[in-house]
PDB file of C-alpha atoms in Angstrom:
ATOM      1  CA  UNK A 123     -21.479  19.078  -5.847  1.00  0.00           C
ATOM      2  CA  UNK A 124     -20.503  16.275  -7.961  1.00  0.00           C
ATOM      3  CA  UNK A 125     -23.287  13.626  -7.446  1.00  0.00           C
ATOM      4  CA  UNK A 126     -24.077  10.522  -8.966  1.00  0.00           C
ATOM      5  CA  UNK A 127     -27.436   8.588  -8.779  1.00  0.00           C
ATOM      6  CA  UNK A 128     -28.184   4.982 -10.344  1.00  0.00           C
ATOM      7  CA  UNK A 129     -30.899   3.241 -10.559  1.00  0.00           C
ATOM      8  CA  UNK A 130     -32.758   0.365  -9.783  1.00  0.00           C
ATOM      9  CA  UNK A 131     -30.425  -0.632  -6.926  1.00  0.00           C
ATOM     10  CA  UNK A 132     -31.809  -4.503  -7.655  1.00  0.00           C
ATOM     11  CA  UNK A 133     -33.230  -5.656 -10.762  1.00  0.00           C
ATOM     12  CA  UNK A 134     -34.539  -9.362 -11.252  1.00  0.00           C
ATOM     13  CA  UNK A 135     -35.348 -10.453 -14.647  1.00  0.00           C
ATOM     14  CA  UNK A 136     -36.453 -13.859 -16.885  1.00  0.00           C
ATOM     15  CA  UNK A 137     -33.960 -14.667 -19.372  1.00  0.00           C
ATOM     16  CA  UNK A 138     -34.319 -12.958 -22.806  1.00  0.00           C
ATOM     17  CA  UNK A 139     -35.656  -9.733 -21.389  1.00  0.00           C
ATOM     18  CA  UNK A 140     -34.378  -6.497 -22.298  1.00  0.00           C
ATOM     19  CA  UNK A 141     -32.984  -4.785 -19.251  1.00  0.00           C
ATOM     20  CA  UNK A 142     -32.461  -0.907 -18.655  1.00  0.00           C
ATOM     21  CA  UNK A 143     -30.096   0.781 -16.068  1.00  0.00           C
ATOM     22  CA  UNK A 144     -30.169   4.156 -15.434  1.00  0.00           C
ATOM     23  CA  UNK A 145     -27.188   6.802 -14.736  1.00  0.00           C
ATOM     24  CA  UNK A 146     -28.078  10.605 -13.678  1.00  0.00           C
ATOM     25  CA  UNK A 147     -25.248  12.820 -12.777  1.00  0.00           C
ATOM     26  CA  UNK A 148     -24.071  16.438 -12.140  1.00  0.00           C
ATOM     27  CA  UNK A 149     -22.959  19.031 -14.766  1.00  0.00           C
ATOM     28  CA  UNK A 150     -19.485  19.307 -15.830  1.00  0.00           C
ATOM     29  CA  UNK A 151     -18.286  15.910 -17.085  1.00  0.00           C
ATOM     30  CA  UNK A 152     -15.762  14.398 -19.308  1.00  0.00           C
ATOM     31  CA  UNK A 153     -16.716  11.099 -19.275  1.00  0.00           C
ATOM     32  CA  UNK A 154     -19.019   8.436 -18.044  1.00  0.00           C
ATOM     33  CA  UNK A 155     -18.053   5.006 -17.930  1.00  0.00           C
ATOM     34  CA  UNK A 156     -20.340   1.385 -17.374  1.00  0.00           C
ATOM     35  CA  UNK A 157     -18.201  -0.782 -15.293  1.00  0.00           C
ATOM     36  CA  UNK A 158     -19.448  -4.715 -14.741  1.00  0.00           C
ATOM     37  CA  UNK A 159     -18.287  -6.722 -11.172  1.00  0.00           C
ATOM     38  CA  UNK A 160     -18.798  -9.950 -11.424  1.00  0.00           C
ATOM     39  CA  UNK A 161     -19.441 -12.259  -7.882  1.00  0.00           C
ATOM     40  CA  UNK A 162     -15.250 -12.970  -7.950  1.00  0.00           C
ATOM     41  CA  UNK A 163     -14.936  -9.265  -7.674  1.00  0.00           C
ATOM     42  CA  UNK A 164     -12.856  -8.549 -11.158  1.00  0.00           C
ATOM     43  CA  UNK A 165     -14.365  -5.184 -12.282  1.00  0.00           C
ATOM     44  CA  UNK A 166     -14.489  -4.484 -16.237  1.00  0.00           C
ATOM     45  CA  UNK A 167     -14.830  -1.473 -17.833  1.00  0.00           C
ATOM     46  CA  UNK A 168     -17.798  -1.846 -20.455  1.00  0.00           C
ATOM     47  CA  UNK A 169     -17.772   1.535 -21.676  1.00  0.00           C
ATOM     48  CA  UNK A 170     -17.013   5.129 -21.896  1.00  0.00           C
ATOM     49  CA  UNK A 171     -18.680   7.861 -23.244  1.00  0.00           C
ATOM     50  CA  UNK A 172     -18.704  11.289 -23.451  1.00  0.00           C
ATOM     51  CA  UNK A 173     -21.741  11.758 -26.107  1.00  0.00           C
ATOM     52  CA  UNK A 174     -23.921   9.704 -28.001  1.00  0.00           C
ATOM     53  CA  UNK A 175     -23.989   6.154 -28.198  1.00  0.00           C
ATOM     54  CA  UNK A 176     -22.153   2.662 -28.169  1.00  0.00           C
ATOM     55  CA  UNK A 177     -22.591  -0.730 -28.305  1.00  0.00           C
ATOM     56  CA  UNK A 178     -20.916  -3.571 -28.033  1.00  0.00           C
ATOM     57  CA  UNK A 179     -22.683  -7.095 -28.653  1.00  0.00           C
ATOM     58  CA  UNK A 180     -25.696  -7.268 -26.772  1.00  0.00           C
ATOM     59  CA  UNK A 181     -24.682  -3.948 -24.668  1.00  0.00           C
ATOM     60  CA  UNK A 182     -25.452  -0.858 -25.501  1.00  0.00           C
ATOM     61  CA  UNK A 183     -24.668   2.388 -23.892  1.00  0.00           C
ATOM     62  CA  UNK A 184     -26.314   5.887 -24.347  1.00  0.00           C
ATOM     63  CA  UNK A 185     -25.703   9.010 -23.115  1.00  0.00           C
ATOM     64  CA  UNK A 186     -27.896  12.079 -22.997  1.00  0.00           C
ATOM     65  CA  UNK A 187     -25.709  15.643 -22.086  1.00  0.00           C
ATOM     66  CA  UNK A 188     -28.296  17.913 -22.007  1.00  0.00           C
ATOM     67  CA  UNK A 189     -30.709  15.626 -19.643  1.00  0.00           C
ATOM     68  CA  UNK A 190     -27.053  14.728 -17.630  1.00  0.00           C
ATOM     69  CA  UNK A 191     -28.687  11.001 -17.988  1.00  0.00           C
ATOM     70  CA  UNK A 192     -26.986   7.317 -19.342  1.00  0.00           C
ATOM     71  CA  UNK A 193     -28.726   4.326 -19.978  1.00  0.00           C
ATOM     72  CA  UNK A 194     -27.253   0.505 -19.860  1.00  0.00           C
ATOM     73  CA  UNK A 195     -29.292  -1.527 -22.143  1.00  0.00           C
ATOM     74  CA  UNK A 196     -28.910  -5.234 -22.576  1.00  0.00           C
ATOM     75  CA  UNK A 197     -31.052  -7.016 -25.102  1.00  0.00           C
ATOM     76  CA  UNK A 198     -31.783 -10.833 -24.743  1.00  0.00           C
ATOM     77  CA  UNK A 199     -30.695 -11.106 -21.554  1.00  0.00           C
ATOM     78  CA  UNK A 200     -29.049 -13.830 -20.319  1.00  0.00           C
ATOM     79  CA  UNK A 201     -27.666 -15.181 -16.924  1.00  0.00           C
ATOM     80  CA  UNK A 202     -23.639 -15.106 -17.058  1.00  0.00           C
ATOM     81  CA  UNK A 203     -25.000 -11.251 -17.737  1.00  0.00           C
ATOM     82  CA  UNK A 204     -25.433 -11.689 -13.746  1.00  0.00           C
ATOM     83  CA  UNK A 205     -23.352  -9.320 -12.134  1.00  0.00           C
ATOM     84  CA  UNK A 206     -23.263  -5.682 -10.563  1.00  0.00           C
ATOM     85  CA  UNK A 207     -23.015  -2.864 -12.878  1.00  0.00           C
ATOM     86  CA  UNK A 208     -21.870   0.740 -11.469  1.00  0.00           C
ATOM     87  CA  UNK A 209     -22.122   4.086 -13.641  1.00  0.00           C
ATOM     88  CA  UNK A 210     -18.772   6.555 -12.693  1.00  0.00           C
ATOM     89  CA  UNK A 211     -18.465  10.107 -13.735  1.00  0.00           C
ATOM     90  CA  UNK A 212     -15.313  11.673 -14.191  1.00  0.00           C
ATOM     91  CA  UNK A 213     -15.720  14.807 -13.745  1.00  0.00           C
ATOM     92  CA  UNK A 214     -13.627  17.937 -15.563  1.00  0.00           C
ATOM     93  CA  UNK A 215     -11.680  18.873 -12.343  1.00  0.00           C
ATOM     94  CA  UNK A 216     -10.358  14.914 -12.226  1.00  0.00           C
ATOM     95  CA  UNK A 217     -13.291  13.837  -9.382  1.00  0.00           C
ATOM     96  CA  UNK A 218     -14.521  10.735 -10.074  1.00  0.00           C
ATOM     97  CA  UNK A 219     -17.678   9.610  -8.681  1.00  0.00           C
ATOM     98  CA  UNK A 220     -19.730   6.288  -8.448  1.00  0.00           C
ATOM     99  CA  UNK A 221     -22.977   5.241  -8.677  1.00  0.00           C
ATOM    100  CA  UNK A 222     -24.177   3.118  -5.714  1.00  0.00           C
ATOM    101  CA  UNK A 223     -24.509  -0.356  -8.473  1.00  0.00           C
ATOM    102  CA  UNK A 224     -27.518  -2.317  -9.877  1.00  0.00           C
ATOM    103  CA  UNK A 225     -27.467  -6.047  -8.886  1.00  0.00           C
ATOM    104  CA  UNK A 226     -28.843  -7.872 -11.642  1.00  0.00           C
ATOM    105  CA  UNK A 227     -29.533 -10.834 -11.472  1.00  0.00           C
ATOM    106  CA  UNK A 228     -30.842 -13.036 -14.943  1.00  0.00           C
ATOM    107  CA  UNK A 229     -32.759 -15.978 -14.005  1.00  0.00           C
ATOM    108  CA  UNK A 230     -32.835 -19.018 -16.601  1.00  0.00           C
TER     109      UNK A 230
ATOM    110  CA  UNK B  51      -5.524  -1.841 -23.332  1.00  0.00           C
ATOM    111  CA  UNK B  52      -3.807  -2.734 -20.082  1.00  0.00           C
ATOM    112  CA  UNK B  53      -3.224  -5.539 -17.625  1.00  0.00           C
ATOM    113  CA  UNK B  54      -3.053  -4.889 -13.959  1.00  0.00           C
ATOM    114  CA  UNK B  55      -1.699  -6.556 -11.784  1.00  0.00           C
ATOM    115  CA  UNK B  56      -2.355  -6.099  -7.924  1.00  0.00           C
ATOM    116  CA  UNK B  57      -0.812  -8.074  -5.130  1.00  0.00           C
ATOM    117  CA  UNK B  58      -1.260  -8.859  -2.579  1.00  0.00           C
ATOM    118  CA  UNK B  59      -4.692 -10.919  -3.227  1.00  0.00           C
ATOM    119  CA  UNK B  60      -5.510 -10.851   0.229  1.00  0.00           C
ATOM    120  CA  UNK B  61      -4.592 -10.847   3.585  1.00  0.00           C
ATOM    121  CA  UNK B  62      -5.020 -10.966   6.954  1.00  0.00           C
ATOM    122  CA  UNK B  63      -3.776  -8.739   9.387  1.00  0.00           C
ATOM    123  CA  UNK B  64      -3.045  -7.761  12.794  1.00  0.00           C
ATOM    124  CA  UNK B  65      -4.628  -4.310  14.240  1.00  0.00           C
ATOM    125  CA  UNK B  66      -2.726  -1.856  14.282  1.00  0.00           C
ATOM    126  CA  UNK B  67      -0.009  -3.083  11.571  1.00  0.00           C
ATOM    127  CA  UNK B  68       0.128  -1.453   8.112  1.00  0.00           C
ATOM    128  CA  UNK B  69      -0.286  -3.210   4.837  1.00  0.00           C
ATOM    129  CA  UNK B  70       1.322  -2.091   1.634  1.00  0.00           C
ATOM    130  CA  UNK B  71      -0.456  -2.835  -1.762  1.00  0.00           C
ATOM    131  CA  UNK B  72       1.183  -2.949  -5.177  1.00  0.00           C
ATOM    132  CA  UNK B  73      -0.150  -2.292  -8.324  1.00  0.00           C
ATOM    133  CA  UNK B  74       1.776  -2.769 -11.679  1.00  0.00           C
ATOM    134  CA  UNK B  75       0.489  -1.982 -15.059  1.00  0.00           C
ATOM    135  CA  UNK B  76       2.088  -3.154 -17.977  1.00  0.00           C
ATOM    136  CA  UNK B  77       2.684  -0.263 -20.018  1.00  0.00           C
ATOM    137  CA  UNK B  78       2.686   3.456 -19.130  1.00  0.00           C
ATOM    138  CA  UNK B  79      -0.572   5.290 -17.974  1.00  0.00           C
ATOM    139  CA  UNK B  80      -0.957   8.807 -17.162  1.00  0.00           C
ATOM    140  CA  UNK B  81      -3.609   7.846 -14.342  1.00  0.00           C
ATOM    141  CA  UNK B  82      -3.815   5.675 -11.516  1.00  0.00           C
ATOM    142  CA  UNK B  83      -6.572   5.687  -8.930  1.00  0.00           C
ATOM    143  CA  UNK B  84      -7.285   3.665  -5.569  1.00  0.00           C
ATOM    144  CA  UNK B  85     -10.974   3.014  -4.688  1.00  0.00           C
ATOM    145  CA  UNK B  86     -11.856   1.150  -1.346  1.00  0.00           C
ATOM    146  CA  UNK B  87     -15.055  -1.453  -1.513  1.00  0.00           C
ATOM    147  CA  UNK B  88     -16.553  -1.892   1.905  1.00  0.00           C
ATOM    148  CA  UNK B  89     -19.030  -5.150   1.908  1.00  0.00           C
ATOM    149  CA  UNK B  90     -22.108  -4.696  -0.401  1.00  0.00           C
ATOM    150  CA  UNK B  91     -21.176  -1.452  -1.150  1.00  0.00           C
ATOM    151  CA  UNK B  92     -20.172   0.354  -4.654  1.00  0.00           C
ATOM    152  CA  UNK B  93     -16.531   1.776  -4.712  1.00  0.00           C
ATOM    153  CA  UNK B  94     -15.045   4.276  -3.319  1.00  0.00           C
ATOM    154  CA  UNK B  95     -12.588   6.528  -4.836  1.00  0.00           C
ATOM    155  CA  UNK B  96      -9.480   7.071  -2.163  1.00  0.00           C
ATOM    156  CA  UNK B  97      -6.896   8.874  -4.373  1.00  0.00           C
ATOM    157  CA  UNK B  98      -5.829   9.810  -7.736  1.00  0.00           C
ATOM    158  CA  UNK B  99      -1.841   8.936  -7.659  1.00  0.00           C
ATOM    159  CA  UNK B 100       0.112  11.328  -9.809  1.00  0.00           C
ATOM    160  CA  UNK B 101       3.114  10.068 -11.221  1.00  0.00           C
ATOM    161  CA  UNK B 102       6.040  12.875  -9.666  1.00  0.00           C
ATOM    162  CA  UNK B 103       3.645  14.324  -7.594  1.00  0.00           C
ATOM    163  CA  UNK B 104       2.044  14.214  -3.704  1.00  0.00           C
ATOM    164  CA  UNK B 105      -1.879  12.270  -4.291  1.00  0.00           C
ATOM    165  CA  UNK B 106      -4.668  13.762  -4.472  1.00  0.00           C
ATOM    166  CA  UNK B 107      -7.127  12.699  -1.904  1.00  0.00           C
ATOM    167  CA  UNK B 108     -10.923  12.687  -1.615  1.00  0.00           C
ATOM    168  CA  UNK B 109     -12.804  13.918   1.065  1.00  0.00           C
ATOM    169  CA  UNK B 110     -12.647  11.912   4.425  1.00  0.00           C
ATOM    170  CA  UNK B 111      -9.154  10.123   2.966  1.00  0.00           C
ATOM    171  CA  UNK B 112      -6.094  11.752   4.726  1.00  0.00           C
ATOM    172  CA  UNK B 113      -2.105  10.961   3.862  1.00  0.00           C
ATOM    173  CA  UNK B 114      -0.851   9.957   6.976  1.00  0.00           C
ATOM    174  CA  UNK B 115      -3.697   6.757   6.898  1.00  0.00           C
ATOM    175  CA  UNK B 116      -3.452   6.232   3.282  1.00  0.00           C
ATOM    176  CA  UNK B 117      -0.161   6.832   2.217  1.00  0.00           C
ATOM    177  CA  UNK B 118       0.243   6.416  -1.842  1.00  0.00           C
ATOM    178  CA  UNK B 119       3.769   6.307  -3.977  1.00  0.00           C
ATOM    179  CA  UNK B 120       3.822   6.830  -7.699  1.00  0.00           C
ATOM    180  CA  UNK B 121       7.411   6.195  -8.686  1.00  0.00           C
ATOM    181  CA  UNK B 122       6.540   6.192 -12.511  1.00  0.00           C
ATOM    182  CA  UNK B 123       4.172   5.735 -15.018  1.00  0.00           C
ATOM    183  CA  UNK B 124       3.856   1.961 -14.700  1.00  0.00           C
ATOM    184  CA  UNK B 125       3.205   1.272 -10.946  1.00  0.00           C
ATOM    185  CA  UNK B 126       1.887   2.431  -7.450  1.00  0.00           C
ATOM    186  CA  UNK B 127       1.655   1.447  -4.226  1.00  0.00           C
ATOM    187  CA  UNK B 128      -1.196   2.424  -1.194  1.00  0.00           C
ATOM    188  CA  UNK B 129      -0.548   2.058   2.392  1.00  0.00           C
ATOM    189  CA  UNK B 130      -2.961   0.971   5.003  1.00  0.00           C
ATOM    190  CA  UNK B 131      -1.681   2.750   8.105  1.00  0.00           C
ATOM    191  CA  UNK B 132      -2.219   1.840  11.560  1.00  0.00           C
ATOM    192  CA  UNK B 133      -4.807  -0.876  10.854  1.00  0.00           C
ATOM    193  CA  UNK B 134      -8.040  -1.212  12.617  1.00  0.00           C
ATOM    194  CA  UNK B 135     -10.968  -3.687  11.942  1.00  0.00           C
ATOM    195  CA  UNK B 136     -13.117  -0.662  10.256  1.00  0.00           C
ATOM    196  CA  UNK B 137     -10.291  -1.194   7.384  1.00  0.00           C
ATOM    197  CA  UNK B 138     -11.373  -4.408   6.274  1.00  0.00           C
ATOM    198  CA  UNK B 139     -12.215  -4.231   2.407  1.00  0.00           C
ATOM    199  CA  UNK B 140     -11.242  -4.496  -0.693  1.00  0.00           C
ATOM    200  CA  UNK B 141      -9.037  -2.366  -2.393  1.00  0.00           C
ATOM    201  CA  UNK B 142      -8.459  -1.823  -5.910  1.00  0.00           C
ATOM    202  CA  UNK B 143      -6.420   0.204  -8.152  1.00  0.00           C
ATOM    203  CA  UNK B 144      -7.435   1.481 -11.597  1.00  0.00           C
ATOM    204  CA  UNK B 145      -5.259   2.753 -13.864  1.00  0.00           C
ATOM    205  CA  UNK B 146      -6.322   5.100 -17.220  1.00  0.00           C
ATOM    206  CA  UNK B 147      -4.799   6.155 -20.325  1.00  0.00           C
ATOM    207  CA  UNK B 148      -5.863   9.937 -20.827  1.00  0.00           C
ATOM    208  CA  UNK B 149      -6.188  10.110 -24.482  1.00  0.00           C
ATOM    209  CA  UNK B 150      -9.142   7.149 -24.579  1.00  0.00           C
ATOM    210  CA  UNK B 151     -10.193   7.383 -21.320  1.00  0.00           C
ATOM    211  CA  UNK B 152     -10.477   3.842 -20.688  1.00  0.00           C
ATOM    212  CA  UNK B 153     -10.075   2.491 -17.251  1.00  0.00           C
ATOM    213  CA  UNK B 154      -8.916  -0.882 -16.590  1.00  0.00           C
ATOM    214  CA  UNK B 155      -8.828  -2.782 -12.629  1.00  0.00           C
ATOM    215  CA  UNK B 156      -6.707  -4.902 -10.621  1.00  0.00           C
ATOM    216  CA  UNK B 157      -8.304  -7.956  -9.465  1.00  0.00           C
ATOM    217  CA  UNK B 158      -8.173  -6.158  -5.843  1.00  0.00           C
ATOM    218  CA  UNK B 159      -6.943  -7.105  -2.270  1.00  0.00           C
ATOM    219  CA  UNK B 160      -9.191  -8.459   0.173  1.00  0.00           C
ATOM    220  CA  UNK B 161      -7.889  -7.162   4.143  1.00  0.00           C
ATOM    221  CA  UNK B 162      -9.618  -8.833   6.812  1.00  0.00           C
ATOM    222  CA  UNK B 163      -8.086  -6.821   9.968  1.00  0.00           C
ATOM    223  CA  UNK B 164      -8.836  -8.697  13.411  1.00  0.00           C
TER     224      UNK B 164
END
């Protein structure tokens, strides 16, 4: 069954801190991607990955295939990084699957 | 990367009406996908729309509600059938190219059904 599990569901946090997000999902994917929704609603796609690592500015995105686990990491956290942040697996027969979101919110 | 645009924005409807949502992309994508967002909830993937092909639907998301068109590569449209106020949400399309993988969203439509 192709499952998806984030975690925390909220996540508070002082400006500057470095913040962790975690992804765990079932075997058999293609990708994983880190989308962001801001309070407007607009969703953006902040990465995809199918091994390894990326980062972009003060984002970065891991993935671990043999643990089925992916970590969003932001470093010197700030509060426009306020938003909700949902892990989605696409899985290899085309399912794609969401994580239930972290609201985090960055206070000044 | 890719621009969507979805319209309507919002709106307001009557039960039992339908509502038809558009969503163009501005250059050629090999996937599109409609996700519902019910209030304080993560999304929900409806349907993959195939371009020249019948969607493919996800569990507890049936045609005759949720009626999708993919006339080409470049647009799509999903059909709220039969409206009642358990349809109110947002809706949004994605769309994905599938040599990166990237997905990019609409901005969504808000339905308020009364």
């Amino acid at each position: 069954k192709n499952e998806v599990e984030q975690s925390p569901q909220n996540l508070t946090a002082q400006e500057g801190e470095f913040i962790t997000i975690n992804c765990s999902y079932s075997v058999g994917i293609s990708a994983l991607h880190w989308l962001q929704q801001h309070p407007g609603g607009g969703i953006v796609s902040l990465f995809m990955l199918s091994s390894g690592k990326k980062k972009h500015g003060r984002l970065i995105a891991t993935i671990n295939i043999q643990e089925k686990h992916s970590s969003l990491h932001i470093t010197a956290s700030h509060p426009r990084d306020s938003a909700v942040y949902i892990c989605a697996a696409l899985y290899n027969n085309n399912d794609m699957r969401f994580g239930a979101g972290t609201r985090l919110t960055v206070k000044p | 990367s890719a621009v969507i645009s979805q319209k309507p924005s919002r709106d307001i409807c009557q039960r039992g009406t339908s509502l038809t949502i558009q969503c163009q992309v501005d250059s050629q994508v090999t996937m599109m996908f409609w996700y519902r967002q019910q209030p304080g909830q993560s999304l929900t993937l409806i349907a993959t729309a195939n371009q020249g092909s019948e969607a493919t639907y996800e569990s507890g998301f049936v045609i005759d509600k949720f009626p999708i068109s993919r006339p080409n590569l470049t647009f799509s449209t999903l059909t709220v059938s039969n409206m009642s106020p358990e349809d109110s949400s947002i809706y949004l399309c994605s769309a994905g190219t599938g040599g990166t993988g990237e997905l990019f969203f609409g901005e969504g439509s808000r339905l308020t059904v009364l």
